[in-house]
mmCIF file of C-alpha atoms in Angstrom:
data_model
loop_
_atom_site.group_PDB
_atom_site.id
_atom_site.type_symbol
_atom_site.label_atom_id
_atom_site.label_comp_id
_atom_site.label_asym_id
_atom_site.label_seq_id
_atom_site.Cartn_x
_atom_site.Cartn_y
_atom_site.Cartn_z
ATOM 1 C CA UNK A 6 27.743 163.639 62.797
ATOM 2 C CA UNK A 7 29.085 159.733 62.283
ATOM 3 C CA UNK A 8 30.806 160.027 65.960
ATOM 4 C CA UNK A 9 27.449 161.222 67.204
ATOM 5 C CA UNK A 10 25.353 158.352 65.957
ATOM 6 C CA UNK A 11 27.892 156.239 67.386
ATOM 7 C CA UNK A 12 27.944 157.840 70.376
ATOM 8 C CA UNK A 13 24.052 157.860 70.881
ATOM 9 C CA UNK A 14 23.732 154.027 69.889
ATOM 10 C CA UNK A 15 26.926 152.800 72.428
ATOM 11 C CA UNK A 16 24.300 155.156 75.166
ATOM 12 C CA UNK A 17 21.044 152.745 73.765
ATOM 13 C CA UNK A 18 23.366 149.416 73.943
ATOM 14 C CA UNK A 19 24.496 150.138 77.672
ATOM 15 C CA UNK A 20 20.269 149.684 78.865
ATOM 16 C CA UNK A 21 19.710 146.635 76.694
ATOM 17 C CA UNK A 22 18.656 143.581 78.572
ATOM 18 C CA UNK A 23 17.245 141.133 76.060
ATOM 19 C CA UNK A 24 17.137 140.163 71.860
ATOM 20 C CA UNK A 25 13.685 142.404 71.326
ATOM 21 C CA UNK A 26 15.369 145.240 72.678
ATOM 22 C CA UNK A 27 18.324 144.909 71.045
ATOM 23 C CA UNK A 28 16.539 143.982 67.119
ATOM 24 C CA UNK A 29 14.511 147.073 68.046
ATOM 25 C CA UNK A 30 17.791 148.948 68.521
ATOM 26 C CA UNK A 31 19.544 147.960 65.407
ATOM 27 C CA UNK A 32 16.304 148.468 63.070
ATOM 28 C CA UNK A 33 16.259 152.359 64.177
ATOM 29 C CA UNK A 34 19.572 152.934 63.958
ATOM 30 C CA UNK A 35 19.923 150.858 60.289
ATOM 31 C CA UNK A 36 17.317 153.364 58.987
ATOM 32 C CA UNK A 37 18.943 156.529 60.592
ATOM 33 C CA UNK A 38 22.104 155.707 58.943
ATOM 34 C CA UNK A 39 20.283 155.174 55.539
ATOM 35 C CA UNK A 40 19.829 151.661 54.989
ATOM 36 C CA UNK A 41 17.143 149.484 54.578
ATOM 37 C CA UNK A 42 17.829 146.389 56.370
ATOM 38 C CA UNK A 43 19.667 144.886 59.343
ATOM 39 C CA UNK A 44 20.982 141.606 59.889
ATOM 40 C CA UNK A 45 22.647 140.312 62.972
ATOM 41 C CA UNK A 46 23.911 136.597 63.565
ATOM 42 C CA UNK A 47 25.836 135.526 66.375
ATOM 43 C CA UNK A 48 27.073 131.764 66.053
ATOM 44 C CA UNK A 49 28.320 130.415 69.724
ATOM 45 C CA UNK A 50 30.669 127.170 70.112
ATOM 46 C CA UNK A 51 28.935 124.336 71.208
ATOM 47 C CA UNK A 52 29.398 120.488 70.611
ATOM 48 C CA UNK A 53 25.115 120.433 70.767
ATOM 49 C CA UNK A 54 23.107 119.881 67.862
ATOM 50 C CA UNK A 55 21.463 122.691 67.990
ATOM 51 C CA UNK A 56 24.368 125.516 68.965
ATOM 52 C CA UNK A 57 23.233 128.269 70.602
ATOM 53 C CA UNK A 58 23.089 132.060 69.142
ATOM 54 C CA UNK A 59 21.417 134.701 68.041
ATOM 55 C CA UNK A 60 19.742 135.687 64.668
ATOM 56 C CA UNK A 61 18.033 139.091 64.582
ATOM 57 C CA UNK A 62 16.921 140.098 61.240
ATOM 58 C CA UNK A 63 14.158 142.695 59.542
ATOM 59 C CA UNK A 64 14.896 141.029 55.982
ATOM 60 C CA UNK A 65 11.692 140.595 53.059
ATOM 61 C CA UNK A 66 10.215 137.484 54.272
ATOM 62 C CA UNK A 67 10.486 136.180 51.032
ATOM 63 C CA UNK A 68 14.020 136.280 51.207
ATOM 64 C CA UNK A 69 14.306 134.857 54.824
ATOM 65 C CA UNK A 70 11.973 132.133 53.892
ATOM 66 C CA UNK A 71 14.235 131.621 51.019
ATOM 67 C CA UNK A 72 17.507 131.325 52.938
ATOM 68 C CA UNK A 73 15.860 129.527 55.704
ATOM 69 C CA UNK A 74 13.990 126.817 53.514
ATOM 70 C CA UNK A 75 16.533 126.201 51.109
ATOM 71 C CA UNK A 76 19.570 126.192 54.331
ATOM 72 C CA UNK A 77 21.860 128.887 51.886
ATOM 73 C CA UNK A 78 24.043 129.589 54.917
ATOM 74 C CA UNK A 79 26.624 126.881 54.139
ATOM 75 C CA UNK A 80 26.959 128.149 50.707
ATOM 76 C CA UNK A 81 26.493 132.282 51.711
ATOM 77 C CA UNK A 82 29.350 133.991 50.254
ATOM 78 C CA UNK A 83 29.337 137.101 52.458
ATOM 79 C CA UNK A 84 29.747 134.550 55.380
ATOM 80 C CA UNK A 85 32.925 132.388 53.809
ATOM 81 C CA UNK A 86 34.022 136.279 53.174
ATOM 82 C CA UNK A 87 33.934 137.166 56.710
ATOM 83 C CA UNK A 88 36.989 134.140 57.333
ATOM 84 C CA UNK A 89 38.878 136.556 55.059
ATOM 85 C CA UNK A 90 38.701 140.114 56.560
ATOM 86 C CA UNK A 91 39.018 141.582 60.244
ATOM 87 C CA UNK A 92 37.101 144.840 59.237
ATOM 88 C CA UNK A 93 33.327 145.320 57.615
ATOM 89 C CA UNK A 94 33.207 145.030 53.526
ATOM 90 C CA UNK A 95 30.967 145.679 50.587
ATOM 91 C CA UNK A 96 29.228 143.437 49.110
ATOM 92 C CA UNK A 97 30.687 144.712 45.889
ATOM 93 C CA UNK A 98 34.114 143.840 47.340
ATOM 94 C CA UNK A 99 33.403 139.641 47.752
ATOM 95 C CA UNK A 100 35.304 138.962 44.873
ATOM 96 C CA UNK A 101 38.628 140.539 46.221
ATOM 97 C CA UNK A 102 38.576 138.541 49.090
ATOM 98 C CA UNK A 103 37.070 135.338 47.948
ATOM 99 C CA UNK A 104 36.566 133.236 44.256
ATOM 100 C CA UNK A 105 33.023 133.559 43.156
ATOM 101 C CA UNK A 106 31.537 130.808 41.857
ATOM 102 C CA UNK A 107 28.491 130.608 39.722
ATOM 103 C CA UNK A 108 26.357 129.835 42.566
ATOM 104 C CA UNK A 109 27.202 132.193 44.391
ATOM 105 C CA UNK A 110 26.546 135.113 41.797
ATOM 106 C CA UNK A 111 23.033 132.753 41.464
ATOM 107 C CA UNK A 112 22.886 133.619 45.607
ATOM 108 C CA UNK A 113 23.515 136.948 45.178
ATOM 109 C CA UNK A 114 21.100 137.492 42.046
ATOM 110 C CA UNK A 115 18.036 135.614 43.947
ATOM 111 C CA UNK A 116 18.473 138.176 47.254
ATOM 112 C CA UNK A 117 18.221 141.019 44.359
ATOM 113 C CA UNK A 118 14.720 139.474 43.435
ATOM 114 C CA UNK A 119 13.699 138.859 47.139
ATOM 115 C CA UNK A 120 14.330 142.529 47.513
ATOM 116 C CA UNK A 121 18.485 142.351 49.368
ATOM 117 C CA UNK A 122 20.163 144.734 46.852
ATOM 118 C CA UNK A 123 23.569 145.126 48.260
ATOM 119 C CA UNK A 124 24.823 145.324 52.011
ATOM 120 C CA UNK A 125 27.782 145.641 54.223
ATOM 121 C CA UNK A 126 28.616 143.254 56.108
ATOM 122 C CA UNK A 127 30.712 143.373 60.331
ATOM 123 C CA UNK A 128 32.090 140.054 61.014
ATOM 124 C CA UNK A 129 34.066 139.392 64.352
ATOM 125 C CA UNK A 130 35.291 135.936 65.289
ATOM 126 C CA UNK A 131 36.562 135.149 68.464
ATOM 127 C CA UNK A 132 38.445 131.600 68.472
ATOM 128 C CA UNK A 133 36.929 129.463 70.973
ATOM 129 C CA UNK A 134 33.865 131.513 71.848
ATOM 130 C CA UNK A 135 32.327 132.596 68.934
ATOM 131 C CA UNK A 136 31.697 133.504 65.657
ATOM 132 C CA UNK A 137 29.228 136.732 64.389
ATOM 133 C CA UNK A 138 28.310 139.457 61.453
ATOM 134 C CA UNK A 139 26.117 142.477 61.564
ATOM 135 C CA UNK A 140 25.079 143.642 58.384
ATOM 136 C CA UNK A 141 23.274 146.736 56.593
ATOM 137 C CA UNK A 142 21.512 146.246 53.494
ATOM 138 C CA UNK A 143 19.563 148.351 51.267
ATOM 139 C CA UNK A 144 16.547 147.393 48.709
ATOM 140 C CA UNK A 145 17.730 146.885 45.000
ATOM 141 C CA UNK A 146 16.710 149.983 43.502
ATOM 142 C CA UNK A 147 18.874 151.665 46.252
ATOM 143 C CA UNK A 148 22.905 152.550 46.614
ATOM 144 C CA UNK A 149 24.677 152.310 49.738
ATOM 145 C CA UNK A 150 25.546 154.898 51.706
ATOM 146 C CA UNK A 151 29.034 155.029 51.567
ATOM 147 C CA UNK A 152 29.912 157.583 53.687
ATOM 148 C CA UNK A 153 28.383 156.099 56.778
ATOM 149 C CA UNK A 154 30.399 152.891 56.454
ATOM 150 C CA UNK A 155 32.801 153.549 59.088
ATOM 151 C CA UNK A 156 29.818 154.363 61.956
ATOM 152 C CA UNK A 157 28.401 150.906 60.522
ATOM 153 C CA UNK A 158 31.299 149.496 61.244
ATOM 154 C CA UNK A 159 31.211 151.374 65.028
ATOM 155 C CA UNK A 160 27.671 150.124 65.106
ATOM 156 C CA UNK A 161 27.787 146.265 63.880
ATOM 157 C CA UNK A 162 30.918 146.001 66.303
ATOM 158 C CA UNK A 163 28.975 147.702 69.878
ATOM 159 C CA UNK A 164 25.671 145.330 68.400
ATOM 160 C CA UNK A 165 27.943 142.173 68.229
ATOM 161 C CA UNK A 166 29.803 142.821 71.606
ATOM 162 C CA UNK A 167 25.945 143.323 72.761
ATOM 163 C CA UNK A 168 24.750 140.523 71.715
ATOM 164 C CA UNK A 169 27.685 138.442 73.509
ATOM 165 C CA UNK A 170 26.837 139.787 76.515
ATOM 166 C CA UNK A 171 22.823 139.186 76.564
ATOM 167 C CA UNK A 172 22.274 136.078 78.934
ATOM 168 C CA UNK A 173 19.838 134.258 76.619
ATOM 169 C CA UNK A 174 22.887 133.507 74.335
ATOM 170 C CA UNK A 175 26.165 132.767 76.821
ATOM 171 C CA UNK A 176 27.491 129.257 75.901
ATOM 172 C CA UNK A 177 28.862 127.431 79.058
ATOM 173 C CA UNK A 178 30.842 124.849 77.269
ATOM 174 C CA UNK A 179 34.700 125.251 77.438
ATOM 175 C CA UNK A 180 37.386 124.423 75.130
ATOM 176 C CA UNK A 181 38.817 120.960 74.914
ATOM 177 C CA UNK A 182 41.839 121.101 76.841
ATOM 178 C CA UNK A 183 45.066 119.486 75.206
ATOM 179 C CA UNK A 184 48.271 118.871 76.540
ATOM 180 C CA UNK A 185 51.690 120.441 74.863
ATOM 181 C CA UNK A 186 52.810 117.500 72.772
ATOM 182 C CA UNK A 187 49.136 116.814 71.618
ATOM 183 C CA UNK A 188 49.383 120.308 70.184
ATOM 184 C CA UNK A 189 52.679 120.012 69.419
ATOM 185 C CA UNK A 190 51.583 117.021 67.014
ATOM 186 C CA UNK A 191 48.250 118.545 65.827
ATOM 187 C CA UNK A 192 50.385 121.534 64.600
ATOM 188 C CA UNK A 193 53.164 119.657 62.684
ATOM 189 C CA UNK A 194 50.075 117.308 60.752
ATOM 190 C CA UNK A 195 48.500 120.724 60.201
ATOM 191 C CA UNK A 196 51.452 122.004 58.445
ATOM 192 C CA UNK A 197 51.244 118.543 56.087
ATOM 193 C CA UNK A 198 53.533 116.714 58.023
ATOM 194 C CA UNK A 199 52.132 112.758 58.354
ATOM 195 C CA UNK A 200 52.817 111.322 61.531
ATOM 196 C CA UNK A 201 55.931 109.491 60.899
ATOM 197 C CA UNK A 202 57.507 112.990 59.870
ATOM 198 C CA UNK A 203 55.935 114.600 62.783
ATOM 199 C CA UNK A 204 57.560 111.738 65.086
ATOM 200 C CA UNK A 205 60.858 112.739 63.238
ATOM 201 C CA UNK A 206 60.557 116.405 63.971
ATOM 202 C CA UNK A 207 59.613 115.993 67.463
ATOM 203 C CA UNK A 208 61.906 112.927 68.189
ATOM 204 C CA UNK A 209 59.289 110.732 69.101
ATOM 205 C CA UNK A 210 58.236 107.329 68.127
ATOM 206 C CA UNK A 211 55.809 107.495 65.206
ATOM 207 C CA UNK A 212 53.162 105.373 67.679
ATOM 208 C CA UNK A 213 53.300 108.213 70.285
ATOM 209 C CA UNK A 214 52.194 110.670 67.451
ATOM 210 C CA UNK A 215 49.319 108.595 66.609
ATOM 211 C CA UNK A 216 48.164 107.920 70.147
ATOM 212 C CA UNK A 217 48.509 111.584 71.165
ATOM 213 C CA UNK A 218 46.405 112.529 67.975
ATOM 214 C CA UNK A 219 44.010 109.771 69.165
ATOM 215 C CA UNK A 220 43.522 111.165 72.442
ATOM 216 C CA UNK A 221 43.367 114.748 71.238
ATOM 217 C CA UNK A 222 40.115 113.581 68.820
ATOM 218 C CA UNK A 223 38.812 111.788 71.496
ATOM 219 C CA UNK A 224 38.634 115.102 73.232
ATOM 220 C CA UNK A 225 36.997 116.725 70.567
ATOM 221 C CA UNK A 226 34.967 114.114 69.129
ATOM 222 C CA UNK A 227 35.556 113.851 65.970
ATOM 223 C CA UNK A 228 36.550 111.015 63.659
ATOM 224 C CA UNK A 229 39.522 112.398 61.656
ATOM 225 C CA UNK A 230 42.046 114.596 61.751
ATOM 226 C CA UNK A 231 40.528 117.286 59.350
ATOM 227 C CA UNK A 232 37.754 117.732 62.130
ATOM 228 C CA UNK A 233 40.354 117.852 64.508
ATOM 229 C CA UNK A 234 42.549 120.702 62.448
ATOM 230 C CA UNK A 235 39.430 122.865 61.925
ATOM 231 C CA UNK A 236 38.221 122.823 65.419
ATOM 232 C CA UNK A 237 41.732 123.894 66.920
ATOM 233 C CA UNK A 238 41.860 126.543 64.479
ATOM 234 C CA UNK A 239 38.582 127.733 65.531
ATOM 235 C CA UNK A 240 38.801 127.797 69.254
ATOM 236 C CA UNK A 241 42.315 129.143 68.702
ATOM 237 C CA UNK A 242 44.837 126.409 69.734
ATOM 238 C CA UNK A 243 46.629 125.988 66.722
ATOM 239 C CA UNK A 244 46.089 129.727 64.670
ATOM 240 C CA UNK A 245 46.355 130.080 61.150
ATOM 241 C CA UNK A 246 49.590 132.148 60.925
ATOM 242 C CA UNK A 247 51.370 129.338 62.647
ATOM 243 C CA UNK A 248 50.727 127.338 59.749
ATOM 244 C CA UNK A 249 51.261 129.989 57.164
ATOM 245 C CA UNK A 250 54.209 131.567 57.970
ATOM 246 C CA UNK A 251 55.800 127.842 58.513
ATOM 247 C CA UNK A 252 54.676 127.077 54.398
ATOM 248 C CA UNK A 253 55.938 130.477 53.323
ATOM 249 C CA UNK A 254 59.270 130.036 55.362
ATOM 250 C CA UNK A 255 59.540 126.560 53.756
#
C-alpha cells in the first residue's frame, strides 16, 4: 500500500507545471496518508535581499501569522534540526539531534495552541544550490501516523526535487569561484588555524594568506572570515567532514 501511494504521487509530480499545482498535490496526498497538514519550503542561494524560493503551506492561519509576524524561522528548531540529519525525523526526536533550549520548547508549545501538534519533518540540502524541508503535521489532539513515515519520506523527497525543478523558483546565480590556494587557506583557518599557522602549513608567507583570504571575501562579499567559512560550507567548497575528521585526527 505505502509503495502504491508513492507510486501514484511520483505519476501526479511528473504533470506539475507550477506552485498551485504542486500545494494542491501535497495537500491531497498529506490527508491520504493521515495527516493534517503540509508544509513545504524551499530556500535557493542567492546574494539578493530577497532570495528566491518557495513556501507552500496549508497551516492554521493563526499559526502562520504567528511565525510570519513574529520572523520564528531563525530560531525554528525543526529547521536547525534539519543541519543535523540526511533522512526525515519526528518531531519527538529534536532533542536527539539538537540541545533544546527553553525557547524552543516555548516554540514548540505556542504551535500546540495555534493548532501544529507534532509533525515530521524531510529536509534535503544541496551545497551551493539549495536548501529545503517538506513536512507533515497533524492537529494536537492527533498522533502521527507512524507507519506511513517512510512513504512521507518518498513523498517530501519527489515534492522537494519538484519544487527544484518548477521555473518560478530556479536561481541563476553561480557559486563564487576560488582558486586552489584560496581554498587551501580558507580550509586551514576553518580548522582554527590563524593565518600565520596557515602560512606555516602551506609554506607561504603569512601576507599571502591574508591577501588570498582577502580576495576570497571579496568574492563573496562578506566582511569577515566567519561569513566567509559558512558560505563555503554551504555551497560546498570546503565540507564539514574536512574539518571534522582533521579535529578528531588531531
Amino acid at each position: 500500500m505505502q509503495a502504491y501511494f508513492a507510486e501514484e504521487f511520483a505519476s501526479e509530480l511528473v504533470n506539475v507545471q507550477s506552485d498551485e499545482e504542486l500545494d494542491e498535490a501535497l495537500k491531497q496526498v498529506s490527508r491520504r496518508l493521515g495527516f493534517d497538514h503540509f508544509a513545504l519550503s524551499l530556500e535557493l542561494r542567492s546574494g539578493s535581499c530577497e532570495a528566491p524560493g518557495l513556501l507552500l503551506h496549508d497551516y492554521p492561519d493563526e499559526w502562520a501569522k504567528v511565525y510570519v509576524g513574529f520572523d520564528l524561522a531563525g530560531q525554528d528548531p525543526v529547521r536547525r534540526a534539519c543541519d543535523k540529519s540526511f533522512v526525515g525525523f519526528a518531531w519527538g526526536s529534536l532533542g536527539e539531534l539538537i540541545p533544546l533550549t527553553r525557547g524552543d520548547r516555548q516554540m514548540l508549545a505556542v504551535g500546540r495552541e495555534c493548532g501544529i501538534g507534532d509533525g515530521y519533518t524531510v529536509p534535503r540540502h544541496l551545497p551551493g544550490l539549495a536548501r529545503g524541508t517538506c513536512t507533515f503535521a497533524v492537529c494536537p489532539d492527533r498522533d502521527l501516523p507512524h507507519s506511513r513515515f517512510a512513504v512521507a519520506e518518498m513523498v517530501g523527497t519527489l515534492a522537494l526535487s519538484c519544487a527544484l525543478g518548477l521555473g518560478s523558483a530556479q536561481s541563476e546565480e553561480s557559486v563564487p569561484v576560488l582558486s586552489d590556494r584560496q581554498r587551501e587557506c580558507l580550509l586551514w583557518v576553518a580548522r582554527g588555524k590563524t593565518s600565520a599557522e596557515t602560512a606555516m602549513i602551506l609554506g607561504i608567507a603569512t601576507e599571502t594568506v591574508i591577501q588570498h583570504l582577502k580576495m576570497a571575501r571579496e568574492r563573496y562579499q562578506v566582511h569577515c572570515k566567519q561569513s566567509l567559512i559558512v558560505s563555503a560550507l554551504f555551497d560546498g567548497l570546503i565540507g564539514f567532514s574536512d574539518i571534522i575528521r582533521w579535529r578528531d585526527a588531531g
